[in-house]
C-alpha cells in the first residue's frame, strides 16, 4: 500500500485573538492509519482538531482533508468532505431532544434513501456494536457519560466515514470501557480501513492504538516530536517528550527551548 | 481492507437449480452509496421467484461495510420470512471481517424494530398530570419558603448579601429596561389620551383627559405594563441563567462548596428586582403623563399648566404609593417564578427553553392574578 496522505496540513498558523497557538506546523495523516495528536494541557490539541474539521478557519496555511482544501473549497465540495468525516466530541454532543436511535438515524436519513425499516435496523446494528442494545429509546439525559460517548461514536460512524476524529475519547470513561473503546477503534480501523485521528493524552490508550503520533508544544508553538510512540518513549532526543511518555513529573512548564541533549 | 475511492456498482448473477434453490453471485462492493439501490434490486430478484433456499456467493465481493451488511440482513429477513433457507458462501476475507463484527448470524433472527414509547391511556395521562401538578405546587411553595428564609437570613446578616451581583442585577433589570419601559409607557399615555378625548370632547370635558391618564397609569397600568416588560426581559433571563447553570452542574458545584444556591443566586435577584421595579414604575407613570400632556396640548387646546395642575389635583399620594406597592409585589413574583423555573430544569437544552417560556407565561399570569386580588381588596377597603 502506497502511503497516501488523506489529511495534509501545511504551514498552519492559528491564532486566538492576538495569541499565536501554532506557528507554521506541517504534517500528513496517511490513509488507514491511527494518528494521535498529543501534548500537555493547553497546547492547542483541541484547537488543532477544530481546524482539521473546518470549525475554525486557519490564520494562514493550508489544510486539505480527503482531497478537499477546506480553506478554499466551494460550499459543495466542503459539504461532500463533511460526509466523509465523523467526529466524536468530548461531551458526545448528542442532541438532547432526540432519542439515541434518532440521533444516530439523523445523518443516515439525511444522506441515504434507505427505507425507514432498514434505517432502524442499521441504527440497531450500530448501537449494538457499541453495546447499547435496549437503549435505543432513551434520551441522552437518561444515560451515563460513558454510554453517551459510545452513542456519540455510533452517530459519528453512522455514515461509515473515511476519517473519524476523536476529541479525548477516553476522558471520563472507566478503564474497562476505555479499553473497549480502544479495541473498537482498532477493530474499525482494520475492518473498514477507517483513518482515525485522535486527540488524547491517555498514555495507555496511545500505546495500545497509535500507529503514529505528533506531539505539540505550548512554548515552541509547533510539533516537537513525530513518529512511533514506543520509539519516542525510549529514544527521543527531547527531554520533555521522554518525560511525557514515561510519565515523569516536573519540568512540564519549562519545556521551552528544550536544548536537545 | 482498503477502502475503494468510489464503490463501483455491485453486479449480481443468479443461478437457479431444478429444486428451486437460488444462488446469487455478488461482485464488487456494497457500501453507503449503493446500499439502498442494492436492497431494491435484490428485493425484486426475490419477488418473482418462489424458492426453497437462497445462497449468496460473496466470493468476488471486495468491499463490504455496515451498509453492505445491512443489505445482506434485509435479504436474509425476506428469505426467512418466506420460510426458505438462507446461507452465505465463499465469504471473502474482507466481507468476513465486517460480518463477524456485526455478528451477522444473530442479526435479523430476534429482530424487532426498537420499541417506541407507547402513548398511555387518557386516564393514566390525566392522573400523571395531576400528580405532576401537585408536585409542582408543592415545590413552588417550598421554594417560596426557602426564599423567605434566605431573605430573612440576609436581613440578619447583611454582609452575606452578594453586593456586586445585586448591583449588576439592578442594572440589567432596571437601568437597561428604562428605554423600553419609557417608550412603551409614553405611547400608552398617548393612546389613552387619544381614545378618551374622542368621548370626553362630546361633553366639553377635555380637561378630564389629564385625570384619566394619570389615575389609570399610576394605579393600574403603570405597574402592570412595567411588570410585564420586566417579566419578559428579566424573568426569562433568570430562568435561562439558572437553568443553564443547573445543566452544567454549576448549581451542584455551589452546593458542594457549601453555598446555598438560593442564597447565592436567588436573593440578589429578588432584592434587585424589588428595588428597581417600583422605580421603573415611577418612570413609567411619568412618561405616560408626558404622553397624555402632548396629546392634550396639541389636539385638545389645553395649556400645559392646566393639564399639570389637573393631574396634581387628581392624584393622591395614596394612588402613587399603591402603584409602587403593587409593582414591588409583582417584582417579587417575577423573580420568584423566574428562579423557580430555572431550578426546575432537567435534562438538556430543550428544557431550558421550556423553563424560559414558562417563566414568562406564569409570570404574566401571576401579575394579572394578583392585580385582580388587589382590586377586589381595595374595592371593599376604601
XYZ file of N, CA and C in Angstrom, chain B residues 38-218:
543
model
N -29.129 -1.516 -3.948
C -28.981 -2.966 -3.896
C -30.159 -3.632 -3.181
N -30.639 -2.976 -2.122
C -31.775 -3.547 -1.397
C -32.959 -3.696 -2.345
N -33.211 -2.641 -3.118
C -34.348 -2.697 -4.047
C -34.145 -3.761 -5.112
N -32.907 -3.824 -5.678
C -32.624 -4.783 -6.746
C -32.831 -6.208 -6.252
N -32.248 -6.498 -5.094
C -32.339 -7.873 -4.592
C -33.777 -8.224 -4.206
N -34.486 -7.218 -3.726
C -35.884 -7.451 -3.386
C -36.666 -7.865 -4.621
N -36.364 -7.163 -5.738
C -37.050 -7.502 -6.990
C -36.681 -8.907 -7.457
N -35.409 -9.241 -7.300
C -34.960 -10.573 -7.723
C -35.772 -11.656 -7.018
N -35.965 -11.448 -5.716
C -36.641 -12.489 -4.944
C -38.147 -12.461 -5.145
N -38.654 -11.307 -5.523
C -40.106 -11.129 -5.546
C -40.801 -12.111 -6.493
N -40.208 -12.238 -7.704
C -40.931 -13.056 -8.674
C -40.397 -14.482 -8.773
N -39.582 -14.894 -7.810
C -39.094 -16.276 -7.870
C -39.372 -16.987 -6.548
N -40.343 -17.856 -6.517
C -40.544 -18.644 -5.305
C -39.361 -19.591 -5.153
N -38.838 -19.727 -3.943
C -37.638 -20.542 -3.795
C -37.676 -21.307 -2.480
N -36.883 -22.349 -2.425
C -36.795 -23.104 -1.185
C -35.564 -22.705 -0.396
N -34.511 -22.307 -1.100
C -33.353 -21.806 -0.361
C -32.620 -20.764 -1.200
N -31.994 -19.841 -0.505
C -31.249 -18.798 -1.189
C -29.829 -18.804 -0.651
N -28.878 -18.843 -1.563
C -27.474 -18.790 -1.162
C -26.859 -17.548 -1.789
N -26.111 -16.831 -0.993
C -25.434 -15.664 -1.549
C -23.944 -15.962 -1.612
N -23.409 -15.810 -2.799
C -21.993 -16.085 -3.007
C -21.222 -14.766 -2.926
N -20.339 -14.685 -1.949
C -19.625 -13.417 -1.728
C -18.186 -13.489 -2.224
N -17.903 -14.468 -3.060
C -16.521 -14.702 -3.457
C -15.860 -13.475 -4.056
N -16.614 -12.751 -4.874
C -15.993 -11.643 -5.592
C -16.311 -10.291 -4.972
N -16.798 -10.325 -3.746
C -17.076 -9.049 -3.090
C -15.774 -8.510 -2.494
N -15.376 -7.325 -2.942
C -14.098 -6.809 -2.471
C -14.253 -5.710 -1.407
N -15.473 -5.280 -1.211
C -15.681 -4.287 -0.149
C -17.077 -4.455 0.445
N -17.140 -4.497 1.747
C -18.439 -4.647 2.400
C -18.360 -3.894 3.724
N -19.148 -2.835 3.866
C -19.139 -2.173 5.170
C -20.477 -2.419 5.846
N -20.780 -1.643 6.886
C -22.006 -1.947 7.624
C -23.260 -1.750 6.775
N -23.177 -0.861 5.790
C -24.330 -0.722 4.900
C -24.493 -1.984 4.056
N -23.339 -2.570 3.679
C -23.379 -3.830 2.949
C -23.961 -4.939 3.799
N -23.531 -4.975 5.067
C -24.081 -5.974 5.988
C -25.592 -5.800 6.078
N -26.017 -4.533 6.118
C -27.453 -4.250 6.209
C -28.201 -4.843 5.018
N -27.620 -4.693 3.816
C -28.275 -5.237 2.623
C -28.462 -6.748 2.774
N -27.401 -7.407 3.257
C -27.499 -8.863 3.428
C -28.532 -9.229 4.492
N -28.607 -8.415 5.538
C -29.601 -8.699 6.586
C -31.013 -8.543 6.018
N -31.206 -7.492 5.232
C -32.529 -7.287 4.636
C -32.913 -8.494 3.777
N -31.915 -8.953 3.014
C -32.140 -10.099 2.141
C -32.526 -11.314 2.971
N -31.754 -11.515 4.043
C -31.992 -12.657 4.916
C -33.396 -12.597 5.520
N -33.803 -11.383 5.912
C -35.129 -11.227 6.511
C -36.224 -11.633 5.540
N -36.054 -11.199 4.280
C -37.076 -11.531 3.287
C -37.140 -13.044 3.098
N -35.957 -13.636 2.951
C -35.900 -15.069 2.688
C -36.474 -15.863 3.861
N -36.043 -15.502 5.069
C -36.549 -16.227 6.240
C -38.050 -16.023 6.396
N -38.519 -14.849 6.010
C -39.958 -14.561 6.077
C -40.761 -15.471 5.174
N -40.103 -15.906 4.078
C -40.776 -16.816 3.137
C -40.607 -18.266 3.566
N -40.071 -18.469 4.753
C -39.803 -19.819 5.266
C -38.821 -20.586 4.392
N -37.956 -19.858 3.710
C -36.917 -20.528 2.923
C -35.624 -20.496 3.710
N -34.628 -21.195 3.217
C -33.360 -21.195 3.931
C -32.414 -20.171 3.333
N -31.555 -19.648 4.192
C -30.639 -18.614 3.725
C -29.232 -18.965 4.168
N -28.298 -18.877 3.249
C -26.915 -19.006 3.708
C -25.966 -18.225 2.819
N -24.820 -17.935 3.381
C -23.779 -17.226 2.655
C -22.703 -18.246 2.307
N -22.054 -18.065 1.174
C -20.945 -18.965 0.878
C -19.784 -18.204 0.274
N -18.631 -18.840 0.315
C -17.401 -18.246 -0.214
C -17.172 -16.842 0.319
N -17.301 -16.704 1.629
C -17.159 -15.368 2.206
C -15.716 -14.917 2.074
N -15.501 -13.832 1.380
C -14.133 -13.341 1.212
C -13.638 -12.767 2.541
N -12.351 -12.617 2.616
C -11.739 -12.158 3.866
C -12.305 -10.800 4.298
N -12.402 -9.912 3.315
C -12.899 -8.556 3.610
C -14.311 -8.597 4.157
N -15.162 -9.330 3.449
C -16.566 -9.388 3.861
C -16.698 -10.059 5.218
N -15.866 -11.083 5.430
C -15.952 -11.841 6.670
C -15.733 -10.984 7.902
N -14.774 -10.064 7.839
C -14.487 -9.209 8.987
C -15.699 -8.376 9.379
N -16.300 -7.769 8.347
C -17.455 -6.903 8.636
C -18.609 -7.731 9.175
N -18.809 -8.918 8.580
C -19.939 -9.750 9.010
C -19.766 -10.218 10.449
N -18.529 -10.601 10.783
C -18.339 -11.114 12.144
C -18.399 -9.957 13.146
N -17.965 -8.779 12.722
C -18.010 -7.636 13.629
C -19.442 -7.357 14.070
N -20.372 -7.493 13.159
C -21.772 -7.226 13.492
C -22.539 -8.486 13.868
N -21.823 -9.618 14.059
C -22.495 -10.863 14.421
C -23.628 -11.198 13.472
N -23.276 -11.339 12.209
C -24.310 -11.487 11.195
C -25.292 -12.616 11.507
N -24.787 -13.716 12.071
C -25.657 -14.865 12.317
C -26.803 -14.529 13.254
N -26.534 -13.618 14.189
C -27.582 -13.269 15.160
C -28.524 -12.210 14.614
N -28.042 -11.417 13.690
C -28.867 -10.306 13.190
C -30.101 -10.828 12.475
N -31.189 -10.156 12.670
C -32.393 -10.483 11.920
C -33.213 -11.582 12.552
N -32.598 -12.389 13.460
C -33.366 -13.506 13.991
C -34.364 -13.047 15.047
N -33.804 -12.429 16.089
C -34.717 -11.959 17.140
C -34.885 -10.447 16.968
N -35.137 -10.119 15.715
C -35.074 -8.707 15.377
C -36.446 -8.084 15.339
N -36.695 -7.231 16.292
C -37.890 -6.406 16.186
C -37.399 -4.980 16.052
N -38.133 -4.142 15.336
C -37.749 -2.737 15.357
C -37.816 -2.253 16.802
N -36.881 -1.348 17.168
C -36.834 -0.946 18.562
C -38.138 -0.324 19.001
N -38.454 -0.566 20.256
C -39.773 -0.111 20.721
C -39.765 1.401 20.899
N -40.855 1.999 20.615
C -41.007 3.422 20.904
C -41.938 3.537 22.091
N -41.788 4.611 22.828
C -42.648 4.773 23.990
C -44.101 4.846 23.521
N -44.899 3.988 24.130
C -46.304 3.997 23.703
C -47.065 5.090 24.429
N -48.070 5.606 23.749
C -48.902 6.619 24.366
C -49.799 5.952 25.388
N -49.808 6.511 26.589
C -50.612 5.909 27.641
C -52.087 6.266 27.455
N -52.919 5.564 28.191
C -54.350 5.835 28.126
C -54.669 7.202 28.706
N -55.832 7.713 28.361
C -56.233 9.061 28.770
C -56.235 9.195 30.290
N -56.800 8.181 30.948
C -56.950 8.251 32.397
C -55.584 8.295 33.074
N -54.670 7.464 32.551
C -53.319 7.420 33.131
C -52.630 8.764 32.960
N -52.778 9.331 31.744
C -52.117 10.615 31.492
C -52.699 11.704 32.380
N -54.015 11.662 32.545
C -54.676 12.662 33.395
C -54.169 12.542 34.826
N -54.105 11.289 35.286
C -53.624 11.053 36.645
C -52.197 11.529 36.821
N -51.352 11.187 35.842
C -49.952 11.589 35.926
C -49.817 13.103 35.927
N -50.630 13.755 35.071
C -50.567 15.216 35.003
C -50.967 15.826 36.338
N -51.986 15.245 36.961
C -52.449 15.767 38.257
C -51.363 15.637 39.312
N -50.762 14.436 39.342
C -49.692 14.219 40.315
C -48.548 15.190 40.070
N -48.233 15.378 38.768
C -47.143 16.280 38.411
C -47.436 17.709 38.877
N -48.696 18.142 38.626
C -49.078 19.495 39.018
C -49.005 19.663 40.529
N -49.449 18.623 41.234
C -49.429 18.697 42.695
C -47.992 18.806 43.196
N -47.117 17.991 42.583
C -45.705 18.043 42.981
C -45.122 19.413 42.667
N -45.524 19.951 41.513
C -45.057 21.269 41.081
C -45.460 22.328 42.104
N -46.728 22.234 42.534
C -47.254 23.205 43.502
C -46.494 23.099 44.823
N -46.236 21.851 45.208
C -45.513 21.628 46.454
C -44.121 22.247 46.372
N -43.486 22.023 45.214
C -42.147 22.559 45.041
C -42.173 24.090 45.045
N -43.221 24.649 44.397
C -43.340 26.106 44.349
C -43.394 26.678 45.754
N -44.197 26.032 46.586
C -44.380 26.559 47.944
C -43.099 26.391 48.761
N -42.474 25.218 48.625
C -41.256 25.015 49.420
C -40.145 25.946 48.937
N -40.161 26.234 47.625
C -39.163 27.159 47.087
C -39.399 28.572 47.638
N -40.688 28.939 47.699
C -41.034 30.252 48.262
C -40.554 30.331 49.708
N -40.778 29.224 50.434
C -40.329 29.175 51.820
C -38.825 29.353 51.916
N -38.100 28.683 51.034
C -36.638 28.767 51.131
C -36.160 30.173 50.757
N -36.890 30.834 49.830
C -36.525 32.230 49.514
C -36.744 33.115 50.744
N -37.909 32.920 51.397
C -38.216 33.747 52.573
C -37.140 33.572 53.641
N -36.762 32.308 53.895
C -35.727 32.048 54.898
C -34.404 32.701 54.504
N -34.081 32.570 53.214
C -32.811 33.144 52.755
C -32.811 34.656 52.910
N -33.962 35.280 52.580
C -34.022 36.740 52.692
C -33.927 37.151 54.162
N -34.606 36.378 55.003
C -34.531 36.655 56.434
C -33.082 36.561 56.914
N -32.408 35.502 56.463
C -31.006 35.313 56.829
C -30.170 36.504 56.366
N -30.463 36.947 55.116
C -29.698 38.074 54.576
C -29.965 39.349 55.363
N -31.222 39.509 55.820
C -31.542 40.694 56.613
C -30.782 40.663 57.942
N -30.673 39.470 58.523
C -29.978 39.359 59.803
C -28.463 39.451 59.624
N -27.990 38.958 58.477
C -26.553 39.027 58.179
C -26.348 39.792 56.878
N -26.457 41.093 56.912
C -26.416 41.852 55.651
C -25.105 41.639 54.893
N -24.062 41.248 55.614
C -22.776 41.066 54.930
C -22.798 39.864 53.996
N -23.752 38.949 54.224
C -23.782 37.751 53.385
C -24.371 38.041 52.005
N -24.948 39.222 51.832
C -25.524 39.553 50.516
C -24.398 39.757 49.507
N -24.556 39.162 48.344
C -23.544 39.347 47.299
C -23.810 40.667 46.599
N -23.123 41.703 47.063
C -23.436 43.058 46.622
C -23.222 43.257 45.134
N -22.082 42.792 44.624
C -21.773 43.036 43.209
C -22.835 42.432 42.306
N -23.234 41.192 42.671
C -24.281 40.539 41.882
C -25.566 41.343 41.922
N -25.881 41.857 43.115
C -27.125 42.597 43.259
C -27.100 43.870 42.411
N -25.971 44.581 42.466
C -25.879 45.805 41.653
C -25.984 45.471 40.170
N -25.280 44.415 39.777
C -25.301 44.011 38.375
C -26.722 43.684 37.929
N -27.414 42.970 38.817
C -28.779 42.567 38.503
C -29.688 43.792 38.438
N -29.442 44.762 39.337
C -30.230 46.001 39.309
C -30.040 46.698 37.976
N -28.805 46.699 37.514
C -28.549 47.381 36.247
C -29.265 46.683 35.101
N -29.147 45.328 35.092
C -29.751 44.581 33.981
C -31.271 44.698 34.010
N -31.838 44.584 35.219
C -33.287 44.573 35.319
C -33.866 45.987 35.218
N -33.150 46.950 35.785
C -33.726 48.289 35.884
C -33.221 49.245 34.836
N -31.946 49.602 34.941
C -31.408 50.653 34.067
C -31.555 50.262 32.603
N -31.196 49.003 32.292
C -31.240 48.592 30.898
C -32.665 48.536 30.359
N -33.644 48.396 31.252
C -35.033 48.303 30.795
C -35.672 49.677 30.661
N -34.985 50.701 31.171
C -35.602 52.030 31.206
C -36.044 52.547 29.829
N -35.202 52.454 28.798
C -35.635 52.982 27.497
C -36.928 52.347 27.002
N -37.007 51.013 27.091
C -38.187 50.351 26.526
C -39.421 50.636 27.384
N -39.228 50.640 28.708
C -40.359 50.946 29.587
C -40.845 52.376 29.322
N -39.896 53.299 29.210
C -40.247 54.695 28.953
C -41.009 54.845 27.658
N -40.497 54.225 26.612
C -41.123 54.374 25.295
C -42.538 53.804 25.304
N -42.672 52.587 25.839
C -43.990 51.948 25.814
C -44.987 52.753 26.653
N -44.555 53.229 27.829
C -45.473 53.998 28.677
C -45.863 55.301 28.006
N -44.893 55.928 27.383
C -45.175 57.179 26.672
C -46.263 56.948 25.623
N -46.091 55.875 24.842
C -47.073 55.571 23.804
C -48.416 55.193 24.417
N -48.386 54.488 25.555
C -49.638 54.133 26.248
C -50.398 55.398 26.646
N -49.662 56.354 27.212
C -50.284 57.619 27.607
C -50.904 58.321 26.413
N -50.133 58.300 25.332
C -50.592 58.922 24.093
C -51.904 58.289 23.628
N -51.914 56.972 23.565
C -53.090 56.237 23.069
C -54.293 56.504 23.968
N -54.044 56.396 25.295
C -55.174 56.590 26.222
C -55.781 57.965 26.065
N -54.921 58.968 25.961
C -55.418 60.335 25.824
C -56.228 60.478 24.543
N -55.732 59.926 23.469
C -56.443 59.988 22.186
C -57.817 59.353 22.303
N -57.840 58.113 22.830
C -59.081 57.354 22.872
C -60.117 58.039 23.749
N -59.672 58.512 24.920
C -60.646 59.127 25.832
C -61.077 60.497 25.326
N -60.172 61.188 24.619
C -60.512 62.536 24.149
C -61.722 62.500 23.235
N -61.762 61.452 22.386
C -62.890 61.356 21.444
C -64.225 61.412 22.194
N -64.314 60.652 23.292
C -65.552 60.614 24.054
C -65.750 61.886 24.880
N -64.692 62.290 25.591
C -64.841 63.403 26.535
C -65.104 64.729 25.817
N -64.606 64.875 24.586
C -64.815 66.116 23.837
C -66.300 66.395 23.636
N -67.075 65.304 23.496
C -68.509 65.469 23.246
C -69.191 66.228 24.384
N -68.624 66.075 25.597
C -69.222 66.772 26.750
C -68.456 68.022 27.109
N -67.471 68.361 26.305
C -66.630 69.506 26.638
C -65.785 69.258 27.870
N -65.536 67.966 28.161
C -64.792 67.654 29.381
C -63.341 67.316 29.067
N -62.738 68.093 28.132
C -61.356 67.818 27.713
C -60.391 67.690 28.875
N -60.563 68.514 29.873
C -59.594 68.594 30.963
C -59.498 67.269 31.733
N -60.583 66.479 31.682
C -60.556 65.217 32.438
C -59.694 64.143 31.794
N -59.235 64.411 30.553
C -58.256 63.504 29.953
C -57.046 63.376 30.881
N -56.634 64.508 31.457
C -55.476 64.507 32.362
C -55.742 63.608 33.565
N -56.941 63.707 34.136
C -57.266 62.870 35.300
C -57.242 61.401 34.927
N -57.861 61.112 33.767
C -57.976 59.705 33.372
C -56.613 59.064 33.164
N -55.782 59.756 32.389
C -54.463 59.185 32.084
C -53.663 58.996 33.372
N -53.610 60.020 34.204
C -52.738 59.935 35.378
C -53.237 58.871 36.352
N -54.547 58.850 36.588
C -55.076 57.902 37.563
C -54.929 56.459 37.080
N -55.315 56.232 35.802
C -55.242 54.870 35.267
C -53.805 54.368 35.264
N -52.875 55.251 34.891
C -51.488 54.811 34.814
C -50.900 54.529 36.195
N -51.070 55.453 37.136
C -50.409 55.252 38.426
C -51.006 54.088 39.202
